[in-house]
mmCIF file of C-alpha atoms in Angstrom:
data_model
loop_
_atom_site.group_PDB
_atom_site.id
_atom_site.type_symbol
_atom_site.label_atom_id
_atom_site.label_comp_id
_atom_site.label_asym_id
_atom_site.label_seq_id
_atom_site.Cartn_x
_atom_site.Cartn_y
_atom_site.Cartn_z
ATOM 1 C CA MET A 429 74.826 103.212 103.363
ATOM 2 C CA GLY A 430 72.276 105.710 102.130
ATOM 3 C CA GLY A 431 72.025 107.315 98.725
ATOM 4 C CA ASP A 432 74.660 109.897 99.632
ATOM 5 C CA ASP A 433 76.778 107.462 101.698
ATOM 6 C CA LEU A 434 76.510 109.529 104.883
ATOM 7 C CA ASP A 435 74.532 107.136 107.096
ATOM 8 C CA VAL A 436 77.554 106.177 109.205
ATOM 9 C CA ALA A 437 78.472 109.805 109.807
ATOM 10 C CA ARG A 438 74.870 110.525 110.782
ATOM 11 C CA ARG A 439 74.991 107.755 113.379
ATOM 12 C CA LEU A 440 78.262 109.145 114.713
ATOM 13 C CA LEU A 441 76.871 112.689 114.944
ATOM 14 C CA PRO A 442 73.179 112.247 115.817
ATOM 15 C CA ASP A 443 72.712 115.865 116.922
ATOM 16 C CA LEU A 444 73.712 117.248 113.513
ATOM 17 C CA ARG A 445 71.808 117.307 110.245
ATOM 18 C CA LEU A 446 74.284 116.352 107.515
ATOM 19 C CA THR A 447 73.902 117.320 103.875
ATOM 20 C CA LEU A 448 76.297 116.388 101.095
ATOM 21 C CA VAL A 449 78.016 119.440 99.581
ATOM 22 C CA ALA A 450 80.721 118.015 97.314
ATOM 23 C CA GLU A 451 82.634 114.898 96.374
ATOM 24 C CA LEU A 452 86.342 115.597 96.874
ATOM 25 C CA GLY A 453 87.826 112.415 95.442
ATOM 26 C CA GLY A 454 90.195 110.491 97.659
ATOM 27 C CA GLY A 455 91.814 107.991 95.312
ATOM 28 C CA GLY A 456 91.568 104.227 95.270
ATOM 29 C CA ARG A 457 91.747 103.730 99.053
ATOM 30 C CA SER A 458 89.067 106.133 100.268
ATOM 31 C CA SER A 459 86.257 108.497 99.306
ATOM 32 C CA VAL A 460 86.244 112.026 100.697
ATOM 33 C CA ARG A 461 83.147 114.210 100.955
ATOM 34 C CA ARG A 462 82.460 117.729 102.182
ATOM 35 C CA VAL A 463 79.232 117.968 104.140
ATOM 36 C CA ARG A 464 77.216 120.750 105.733
ATOM 37 C CA ALA A 465 76.464 120.041 109.389
ATOM 38 C CA GLU A 466 73.480 121.960 110.760
ATOM 39 C CA ARG A 467 72.975 122.225 114.511
ATOM 40 C CA ARG A 468 69.621 122.288 116.227
ATOM 41 C CA ASP A 469 69.924 126.020 116.867
ATOM 42 C CA GLY A 470 70.170 126.629 113.124
ATOM 43 C CA SER A 471 73.897 127.355 113.011
ATOM 44 C CA SER A 472 76.062 125.205 110.790
ATOM 45 C CA THR A 473 79.616 124.193 110.033
ATOM 46 C CA SER A 474 81.433 122.255 107.331
ATOM 47 C CA LEU A 475 82.899 118.796 107.922
ATOM 48 C CA ILE A 476 84.891 116.239 105.954
ATOM 49 C CA VAL A 477 83.680 112.640 105.892
ATOM 50 C CA LYS A 478 86.353 110.170 104.804
ATOM 51 C CA GLN A 479 85.143 106.661 104.050
ATOM 52 C CA PHE A 480 87.845 103.998 103.683
ATOM 53 C CA HIS A 481 87.221 101.301 101.108
ATOM 54 C CA SER A 482 88.587 98.526 103.312
ATOM 55 C CA ALA A 483 89.171 97.969 107.002
ATOM 56 C CA GLY A 484 92.959 97.981 106.643
ATOM 57 C CA GLU A 485 95.935 99.954 107.846
ATOM 58 C CA GLY A 486 94.809 103.243 106.297
ATOM 59 C CA TRP A 487 91.943 103.833 108.713
ATOM 60 C CA VAL A 488 93.937 102.497 111.672
ATOM 61 C CA ARG A 489 96.937 104.727 111.020
ATOM 62 C CA GLU A 490 95.008 107.903 110.195
ATOM 63 C CA CYS A 491 92.695 107.777 113.188
ATOM 64 C CA ALA A 492 95.461 106.676 115.545
ATOM 65 C CA ALA A 493 97.789 109.470 114.461
ATOM 66 C CA LEU A 494 95.194 112.240 114.521
ATOM 67 C CA SER A 495 93.998 111.119 117.952
ATOM 68 C CA ALA A 496 97.573 111.118 119.332
ATOM 69 C CA ILE A 497 98.933 114.366 117.908
ATOM 70 C CA PRO A 498 98.628 117.212 120.445
ATOM 71 C CA PRO A 499 96.387 120.229 119.728
ATOM 72 C CA GLY A 500 98.006 123.038 117.789
ATOM 73 C CA ALA A 501 99.851 120.868 115.295
ATOM 74 C CA PRO A 502 99.183 121.606 111.601
ATOM 75 C CA VAL A 503 96.809 118.658 111.092
ATOM 76 C CA PRO A 504 93.018 118.328 110.787
ATOM 77 C CA ARG A 505 91.077 117.621 113.967
ATOM 78 C CA LEU A 506 89.501 114.156 114.252
ATOM 79 C CA LEU A 507 85.877 114.616 115.359
ATOM 80 C CA ALA A 508 84.447 111.101 115.159
ATOM 81 C CA GLU A 509 85.343 107.663 113.854
ATOM 82 C CA SER A 510 83.806 104.294 113.070
ATOM 83 C CA ALA A 511 85.688 101.020 112.688
ATOM 84 C CA THR A 512 82.871 99.106 110.960
ATOM 85 C CA PRO A 513 82.599 100.397 108.324
ATOM 86 C CA PRO A 514 85.840 102.413 108.525
ATOM 87 C CA VAL A 515 84.979 106.130 108.513
ATOM 88 C CA ALA A 516 86.649 109.248 109.888
ATOM 89 C CA VAL A 517 84.937 112.609 110.357
ATOM 90 C CA LEU A 518 87.335 115.544 110.305
ATOM 91 C CA ALA A 519 87.142 119.287 110.717
ATOM 92 C CA ASP A 520 86.928 120.977 107.312
ATOM 93 C CA LEU A 521 89.930 123.208 106.687
ATOM 94 C CA GLY A 522 88.502 124.749 103.527
ATOM 95 C CA GLY A 523 89.559 124.748 99.921
ATOM 96 C CA GLY A 524 92.858 126.598 100.021
ATOM 97 C CA ALA A 525 95.750 126.005 97.647
ATOM 98 C CA CYS A 526 98.308 123.254 98.173
ATOM 99 C CA VAL A 527 102.019 123.084 97.331
ATOM 100 C CA ALA A 528 101.267 121.158 94.136
ATOM 101 C CA ASP A 529 99.103 124.059 92.927
ATOM 102 C CA ALA A 530 102.082 126.378 93.318
ATOM 103 C CA LEU A 531 104.452 123.957 91.563
ATOM 104 C CA LEU A 532 101.995 123.686 88.673
ATOM 105 C CA GLY A 533 101.671 127.457 88.392
ATOM 106 C CA ASP A 534 103.780 130.078 86.665
ATOM 107 C CA ASP A 535 105.179 132.029 89.643
ATOM 108 C CA PRO A 536 108.577 130.704 90.789
ATOM 109 C CA ASP A 537 108.638 132.876 93.909
ATOM 110 C CA ARG A 538 105.231 131.599 95.004
ATOM 111 C CA ALA A 539 106.359 128.022 94.369
ATOM 112 C CA ALA A 540 109.564 128.503 96.364
ATOM 113 C CA ALA A 541 107.583 130.006 99.256
ATOM 114 C CA ALA A 542 105.154 127.068 99.141
ATOM 115 C CA VAL A 543 108.001 124.555 99.415
ATOM 116 C CA VAL A 544 109.382 126.460 102.423
ATOM 117 C CA GLY A 545 105.868 126.416 103.889
ATOM 118 C CA TRP A 546 105.807 122.632 103.494
ATOM 119 C CA ALA A 547 109.118 122.328 105.347
ATOM 120 C CA GLU A 548 107.874 124.546 108.161
ATOM 121 C CA ALA A 549 104.646 122.526 108.471
ATOM 122 C CA ILE A 550 106.627 119.284 108.683
ATOM 123 C CA ALA A 551 108.863 120.860 111.325
ATOM 124 C CA ALA A 552 105.839 122.037 113.335
ATOM 125 C CA LEU A 553 104.349 118.528 113.256
ATOM 126 C CA HIS A 554 107.640 116.943 114.321
ATOM 127 C CA VAL A 555 108.067 119.368 117.199
ATOM 128 C CA ALA A 556 104.469 118.975 118.384
ATOM 129 C CA SER A 557 104.481 115.170 118.184
ATOM 130 C CA ARG A 558 107.992 114.335 119.386
ATOM 131 C CA GLY A 559 106.634 113.120 122.735
ATOM 132 C CA SER A 560 103.614 111.303 121.309
ATOM 133 C CA ARG A 561 105.057 107.864 120.708
ATOM 134 C CA PRO A 562 103.342 106.126 123.661
ATOM 135 C CA ALA A 563 99.978 107.668 122.740
ATOM 136 C CA PHE A 564 100.409 106.680 119.082
ATOM 137 C CA ALA A 565 101.395 103.116 119.968
ATOM 138 C CA ALA A 566 98.376 102.758 122.246
ATOM 139 C CA ALA A 567 96.059 104.252 119.634
ATOM 140 C CA LEU A 568 97.364 101.851 116.993
ATOM 141 C CA GLN A 569 96.882 98.862 119.279
ATOM 142 C CA GLU A 570 93.379 99.981 120.228
ATOM 143 C CA ARG A 571 92.264 100.147 116.588
ATOM 144 C CA ALA A 572 94.299 97.436 114.901
ATOM 145 C CA GLY A 573 92.699 94.376 116.498
ATOM 146 C CA ASP A 574 94.234 91.297 114.857
ATOM 147 C CA LEU A 575 95.769 93.373 112.058
ATOM 148 C CA PRO A 576 99.575 93.608 112.419
ATOM 149 C CA VAL A 577 100.327 97.353 112.233
ATOM 150 C CA ALA A 578 103.876 98.417 113.076
ATOM 151 C CA GLU A 579 104.693 101.846 114.510
ATOM 152 C CA SER A 580 107.190 102.166 111.651
ATOM 153 C CA PRO A 581 107.351 99.981 108.546
ATOM 154 C CA MET A 582 110.681 101.405 107.353
ATOM 155 C CA ARG A 583 112.670 98.242 108.109
ATOM 156 C CA ALA A 584 110.168 96.177 106.120
ATOM 157 C CA GLU A 585 110.232 98.810 103.352
ATOM 158 C CA LEU A 586 113.992 98.496 103.054
ATOM 159 C CA ASP A 587 113.818 94.700 103.099
ATOM 160 C CA ASP A 588 111.255 94.802 100.276
ATOM 161 C CA ALA A 589 113.481 97.164 98.285
ATOM 162 C CA VAL A 590 116.429 94.774 98.600
ATOM 163 C CA ARG A 591 114.309 91.856 97.431
ATOM 164 C CA VAL A 592 113.055 93.726 94.348
ATOM 165 C CA LEU A 593 116.472 95.184 93.517
ATOM 166 C CA ASP A 594 118.035 91.725 93.757
ATOM 167 C CA ARG A 595 115.456 90.402 91.297
ATOM 168 C CA ASP A 596 115.595 93.347 88.885
ATOM 169 C CA CYS A 597 119.368 93.733 88.875
ATOM 170 C CA GLY A 598 119.602 90.038 88.102
ATOM 171 C CA SER A 599 117.200 90.270 85.166
ATOM 172 C CA LEU A 600 118.920 93.420 83.856
ATOM 173 C CA GLY A 601 122.430 92.001 84.181
ATOM 174 C CA VAL A 602 123.518 94.629 86.728
ATOM 175 C CA ALA A 603 126.189 93.369 89.131
ATOM 176 C CA VAL A 604 125.401 94.389 92.702
ATOM 177 C CA PRO A 605 128.438 95.838 94.536
ATOM 178 C CA THR A 606 129.623 93.940 97.594
ATOM 179 C CA GLY A 607 127.861 95.169 100.714
ATOM 180 C CA ALA A 608 125.259 97.301 98.929
ATOM 181 C CA PHE A 609 122.231 95.370 100.116
ATOM 182 C CA ALA A 610 123.552 95.170 103.670
ATOM 183 C CA ASP A 611 124.143 98.930 103.619
ATOM 184 C CA LEU A 612 120.635 99.574 102.295
ATOM 185 C CA ARG A 613 119.084 97.422 105.016
ATOM 186 C CA GLY A 614 121.412 99.121 107.509
ATOM 187 C CA LEU A 615 119.621 102.435 107.030
ATOM 188 C CA ALA A 616 116.864 101.045 109.247
ATOM 189 C CA ASP A 617 119.316 101.110 112.182
ATOM 190 C CA ARG A 618 121.194 104.253 111.233
ATOM 191 C CA LEU A 619 117.950 106.192 110.748
ATOM 192 C CA GLY A 620 116.002 104.424 113.451
ATOM 193 C CA ASP A 621 114.105 105.772 116.427
ATOM 194 C CA SER A 622 117.201 106.277 118.564
ATOM 195 C CA GLY A 623 117.795 109.626 116.848
ATOM 196 C CA PRO A 624 115.377 112.545 116.443
ATOM 197 C CA ALA A 625 112.019 110.928 115.706
ATOM 198 C CA ALA A 626 108.382 111.994 115.567
ATOM 199 C CA LEU A 627 105.020 111.245 114.038
ATOM 200 C CA THR A 628 104.746 111.766 110.297
ATOM 201 C CA PRO A 629 102.020 111.347 107.680
ATOM 202 C CA ALA A 630 104.733 109.498 105.677
ATOM 203 C CA ASP A 631 103.093 110.260 102.325
ATOM 204 C CA ALA A 632 103.693 114.004 102.723
ATOM 205 C CA CYS A 633 103.339 114.882 99.051
ATOM 206 C CA PRO A 634 102.835 118.380 97.630
ATOM 207 C CA ASP A 635 99.095 117.777 97.182
ATOM 208 C CA ASN A 636 98.492 116.386 100.687
ATOM 209 C CA ASN A 637 98.173 119.763 102.357
ATOM 210 C CA VAL A 638 96.027 122.890 102.268
ATOM 211 C CA GLY A 639 96.722 126.540 102.955
ATOM 212 C CA VAL A 640 94.821 127.814 106.021
ATOM 213 C CA ASP A 641 95.249 131.322 107.467
ATOM 214 C CA GLY A 642 98.724 131.807 106.046
ATOM 215 C CA ARG A 643 100.165 128.396 106.912
ATOM 216 C CA LEU A 644 99.988 124.868 105.523
ATOM 217 C CA VAL A 645 98.055 122.112 107.239
ATOM 218 C CA LEU A 646 99.087 118.528 106.438
ATOM 219 C CA LEU A 647 96.474 116.065 105.164
ATOM 220 C CA ASP A 648 96.222 112.313 104.527
ATOM 221 C CA PHE A 649 97.589 110.296 107.437
ATOM 222 C CA GLU A 650 96.740 106.866 105.985
ATOM 223 C CA GLY A 651 100.440 105.975 106.108
ATOM 224 C CA ALA A 652 101.152 107.662 109.455
ATOM 225 C CA GLN A 653 104.079 106.229 111.376
ATOM 226 C CA TRP A 654 106.749 106.949 113.954
ATOM 227 C CA ARG A 655 110.208 107.373 112.422
ATOM 228 C CA ASN A 656 113.420 109.372 112.269
ATOM 229 C CA VAL A 657 112.659 112.868 110.991
ATOM 230 C CA ALA A 658 115.479 112.663 108.402
ATOM 231 C CA TRP A 659 113.211 110.479 106.241
ATOM 232 C CA ASP A 660 110.757 113.383 105.885
ATOM 233 C CA VAL A 661 113.356 116.097 105.277
ATOM 234 C CA ALA A 662 114.917 113.938 102.546
ATOM 235 C CA TYR A 663 111.625 114.205 100.613
ATOM 236 C CA LEU A 664 112.952 117.581 99.468
ATOM 237 C CA LEU A 665 116.195 116.195 98.074
ATOM 238 C CA VAL A 666 114.814 113.333 95.985
ATOM 239 C CA PRO A 667 112.292 115.108 95.492
ATOM 240 C CA TRP A 668 108.858 113.855 96.620
ATOM 241 C CA PRO A 669 109.605 110.119 96.247
ATOM 242 C CA SER A 670 106.035 108.849 96.651
ATOM 243 C CA CYS A 671 104.224 111.521 94.644
ATOM 244 C CA TRP A 672 103.178 112.190 91.053
ATOM 245 C CA CYS A 673 104.260 115.824 91.549
ATOM 246 C CA CYS A 674 107.974 114.973 91.511
ATOM 247 C CA TRP A 675 109.568 117.389 89.079
ATOM 248 C CA ARG A 676 113.063 118.644 89.656
ATOM 249 C CA MET A 677 113.456 121.742 91.834
ATOM 250 C CA PRO A 678 116.267 124.311 91.768
ATOM 251 C CA ASP A 679 119.070 123.639 94.230
ATOM 252 C CA ASP A 680 118.563 126.950 96.015
ATOM 253 C CA VAL A 681 114.869 126.172 96.574
ATOM 254 C CA ILE A 682 115.754 122.818 98.125
ATOM 255 C CA ALA A 683 118.484 124.357 100.283
ATOM 256 C CA GLY A 684 116.155 127.118 101.449
ATOM 257 C CA ALA A 685 113.450 124.664 102.460
ATOM 258 C CA VAL A 686 115.883 122.387 104.320
ATOM 259 C CA ALA A 687 117.280 125.428 106.142
ATOM 260 C CA ALA A 688 113.753 126.526 107.064
ATOM 261 C CA TYR A 689 113.015 123.081 108.494
ATOM 262 C CA ARG A 690 116.210 123.037 110.558
ATOM 263 C CA SER A 691 115.640 126.569 111.829
ATOM 264 C CA SER A 692 112.095 125.732 112.960
ATOM 265 C CA ALA A 693 112.733 122.258 114.373
ATOM 266 C CA SER A 694 116.084 122.832 116.085
ATOM 267 C CA ARG A 695 114.466 125.014 118.741
ATOM 268 C CA ALA A 696 112.969 121.864 120.247
ATOM 269 C CA MET A 697 115.069 119.119 118.616
ATOM 270 C CA ALA A 698 118.682 120.219 118.949
ATOM 271 C CA GLU A 699 119.979 117.232 116.945
ATOM 272 C CA VAL A 700 118.641 118.617 113.651
ATOM 273 C CA GLY A 701 121.058 121.507 113.955
ATOM 274 C CA ASP A 702 124.101 119.211 114.034
ATOM 275 C CA ALA A 703 126.356 118.405 111.081
ATOM 276 C CA ARG A 704 125.491 114.723 111.534
ATOM 277 C CA PHE A 705 121.895 115.491 110.667
ATOM 278 C CA GLU A 706 122.937 116.734 107.221
ATOM 279 C CA ARG A 707 124.590 113.374 106.599
ATOM 280 C CA ASP A 708 121.559 111.493 107.854
ATOM 281 C CA VAL A 709 119.275 113.424 105.504
ATOM 282 C CA GLU A 710 121.607 112.570 102.629
ATOM 283 C CA ALA A 711 121.555 108.895 103.662
ATOM 284 C CA ALA A 712 117.748 108.978 103.751
ATOM 285 C CA ALA A 713 117.697 110.518 100.267
ATOM 286 C CA LEU A 714 119.818 107.617 99.008
ATOM 287 C CA GLY A 715 117.389 105.222 100.620
ATOM 288 C CA TRP A 716 114.355 106.904 99.059
ATOM 289 C CA ALA A 717 115.977 106.952 95.622
ATOM 290 C CA LEU A 718 116.470 103.184 95.647
ATOM 291 C CA ILE A 719 113.219 102.349 97.443
ATOM 292 C CA SER A 720 111.146 104.404 95.004
ATOM 293 C CA THR A 721 112.984 102.913 92.025
ATOM 294 C CA THR A 722 111.619 99.524 93.077
ATOM 295 C CA TRP A 723 108.080 100.953 93.175
ATOM 296 C CA PHE A 724 108.143 102.255 89.610
ATOM 297 C CA LEU A 725 110.678 100.206 87.651
ATOM 298 C CA ASP A 726 108.263 97.557 86.342
ATOM 299 C CA ASN A 727 106.084 100.179 84.648
ATOM 300 C CA ALA A 728 109.115 102.086 83.399
ATOM 301 C CA LEU A 729 110.497 98.937 81.772
ATOM 302 C CA GLY A 730 107.149 98.548 80.003
ATOM 303 C CA GLN A 731 105.421 101.315 78.084
ATOM 304 C CA ASP A 732 105.824 103.908 80.880
ATOM 305 C CA PRO A 733 102.198 105.065 80.617
ATOM 306 C CA VAL A 734 101.041 108.469 81.810
ATOM 307 C CA THR A 735 99.233 107.842 85.098
ATOM 308 C CA ASN A 736 96.770 110.717 84.719
ATOM 309 C CA PRO A 737 96.427 112.397 81.313
ATOM 310 C CA ASP A 738 94.544 115.342 82.856
ATOM 311 C CA ARG A 739 97.541 116.700 84.761
ATOM 312 C CA PRO A 740 101.204 117.081 83.824
ATOM 313 C CA THR A 741 103.338 114.376 85.407
ATOM 314 C CA PRO A 742 106.986 113.393 84.905
ATOM 315 C CA THR A 743 107.500 110.004 83.296
ATOM 316 C CA ARG A 744 108.655 107.202 85.537
ATOM 317 C CA ARG A 745 111.779 106.812 83.416
ATOM 318 C CA ALA A 746 112.763 110.445 83.934
ATOM 319 C CA MET A 747 112.014 110.174 87.637
ATOM 320 C CA ILE A 748 114.042 106.989 88.101
ATOM 321 C CA LEU A 749 117.085 108.186 86.146
ATOM 322 C CA HIS A 750 117.149 111.498 88.004
ATOM 323 C CA ARG A 751 117.066 109.749 91.373
ATOM 324 C CA LEU A 752 119.679 107.181 90.459
ATOM 325 C CA ASP A 753 121.971 109.832 88.978
ATOM 326 C CA ARG A 754 121.664 111.903 92.137
ATOM 327 C CA THR A 755 122.423 108.870 94.305
ATOM 328 C CA ALA A 756 125.404 107.922 92.140
ATOM 329 C CA GLY A 757 126.879 111.359 92.798
ATOM 330 C CA SER A 758 126.724 111.020 96.588
ATOM 331 C CA ASP A 759 129.703 110.081 98.766
ATOM 332 C CA GLU A 760 127.622 109.283 101.864
ATOM 333 C CA VAL A 761 127.183 105.508 101.309
ATOM 334 C CA PRO A 762 129.640 104.482 98.563
ATOM 335 C CA SER A 763 128.160 101.037 97.926
ATOM 336 C CA LEU A 764 124.712 102.508 97.284
ATOM 337 C CA ALA A 765 126.179 105.182 95.021
ATOM 338 C CA ASP A 766 127.981 102.480 93.057
ATOM 339 C CA LEU A 767 124.802 100.387 92.732
ATOM 340 C CA ALA A 768 122.788 103.404 91.597
ATOM 341 C CA GLY A 769 125.413 104.321 88.995
ATOM 342 C CA ARG A 770 125.479 100.811 87.543
ATOM 343 C CA LEU A 771 121.693 100.588 87.426
ATOM 344 C CA ALA A 772 121.375 104.054 85.841
ATOM 345 C CA ALA A 773 123.927 103.171 83.161
ATOM 346 C CA GLU A 774 122.018 100.012 82.205
ATOM 347 C CA LEU A 775 118.648 101.769 82.121
ATOM 348 C CA ARG A 776 120.037 104.682 80.100
ATOM 349 C CA SER A 777 121.385 102.212 77.538
ATOM 350 C CA ARG A 778 117.805 100.966 77.117
ATOM 351 C CA TRP A 779 115.900 104.257 77.343
ATOM 352 C CA GLY A 780 118.400 106.851 76.222
ATOM 353 C CA ASN A 781 118.781 110.068 78.186
ATOM 354 C CA VAL A 782 115.417 111.027 79.708
ATOM 355 C CA PRO A 783 115.932 114.233 81.712
ATOM 356 C CA LEU A 784 113.606 115.207 84.541
ATOM 357 C CA ALA A 785 112.107 118.624 83.838
ATOM 358 C CA LEU A 786 111.871 121.394 86.375
ATOM 359 C CA ALA A 787 108.481 121.877 88.024
ATOM 360 C CA PRO A 788 106.377 124.092 85.706
ATOM 361 C CA ALA A 789 106.613 127.111 88.020
ATOM 362 C CA PHE A 790 110.405 127.009 87.952
ATOM 363 C CA ASP A 791 110.503 126.339 84.227
ATOM 364 C CA SER A 792 108.601 129.498 83.349
ATOM 365 C CA GLY A 793 111.495 131.899 83.415
ATOM 366 C CA PRO A 794 114.395 133.185 85.522
ATOM 367 C CA ARG A 795 113.920 133.502 89.247
#
């Protein structure tokens, strides 16, 4: 790679003169850069060059998903790609605000509107991609080579959660209720692809989006998969199981966003308007609460360090207790509620009561 790491993109786009504009971060799995692309006639445009740090599932899933999703969906357009080294060139959507910006702000109405906007963007993606499974499967196979990449890893995710919960409950002295692990694994069938399913970025966190022309566009498809749409809608109830930006939200904000999703998606996916769908979303929320507990419990049992001192973030202990308490109060899957209650009681005896604060925007005064 050259001094500005754009040599691969230059080979992919030989008719454009690329100049680095800004480093946009990207995290531990990739580096993201904004570049100016000048055409031979002197006109120019802005592009995003995403370089993946390893030739793993991230590049495969992102490029496969963006190539399979029909035009018009709220996702960035894939312009070029390279497998070796793994690079994706995307249309630049600009530097608009994301949902996390609104949650970090001081305007509760703006934050509530942003959460509704997220729900509507997820609905628009689900509606647009609901017929894209064959194209996604083919795109995955084309790019994966010898790498085993499943259309949906949710069954494996649930199996991993059972394994970790079995270990941690044993070490903590928490008795696992009869049938709880079977019921947790059983969510893979209950919320499988036989119900309403679509393509999803999976890691649809409040900072993985950008406001463009009055609507949100979803970013970061490194975890893209095909799965039941209830798993995405349940992100609102937990909330945000895979994200640092996981403060508590007011009940009316959550209800409004779920209603916005159902109103938008039910026009093309009638099942999301049914009463059963409400129960499936609740079941998915129970699943996320326990799955995400297994992701963060080791650190929470240690010193519970702040992951990024430069931005406000709930502690893992507060996050875990909130999710377990919410699960314990559910009557959708009694064995999982019982397990969550027992685990929460044991952790609270060790940590004391660690409440999860409202997102800063909702904690700034009455709505």
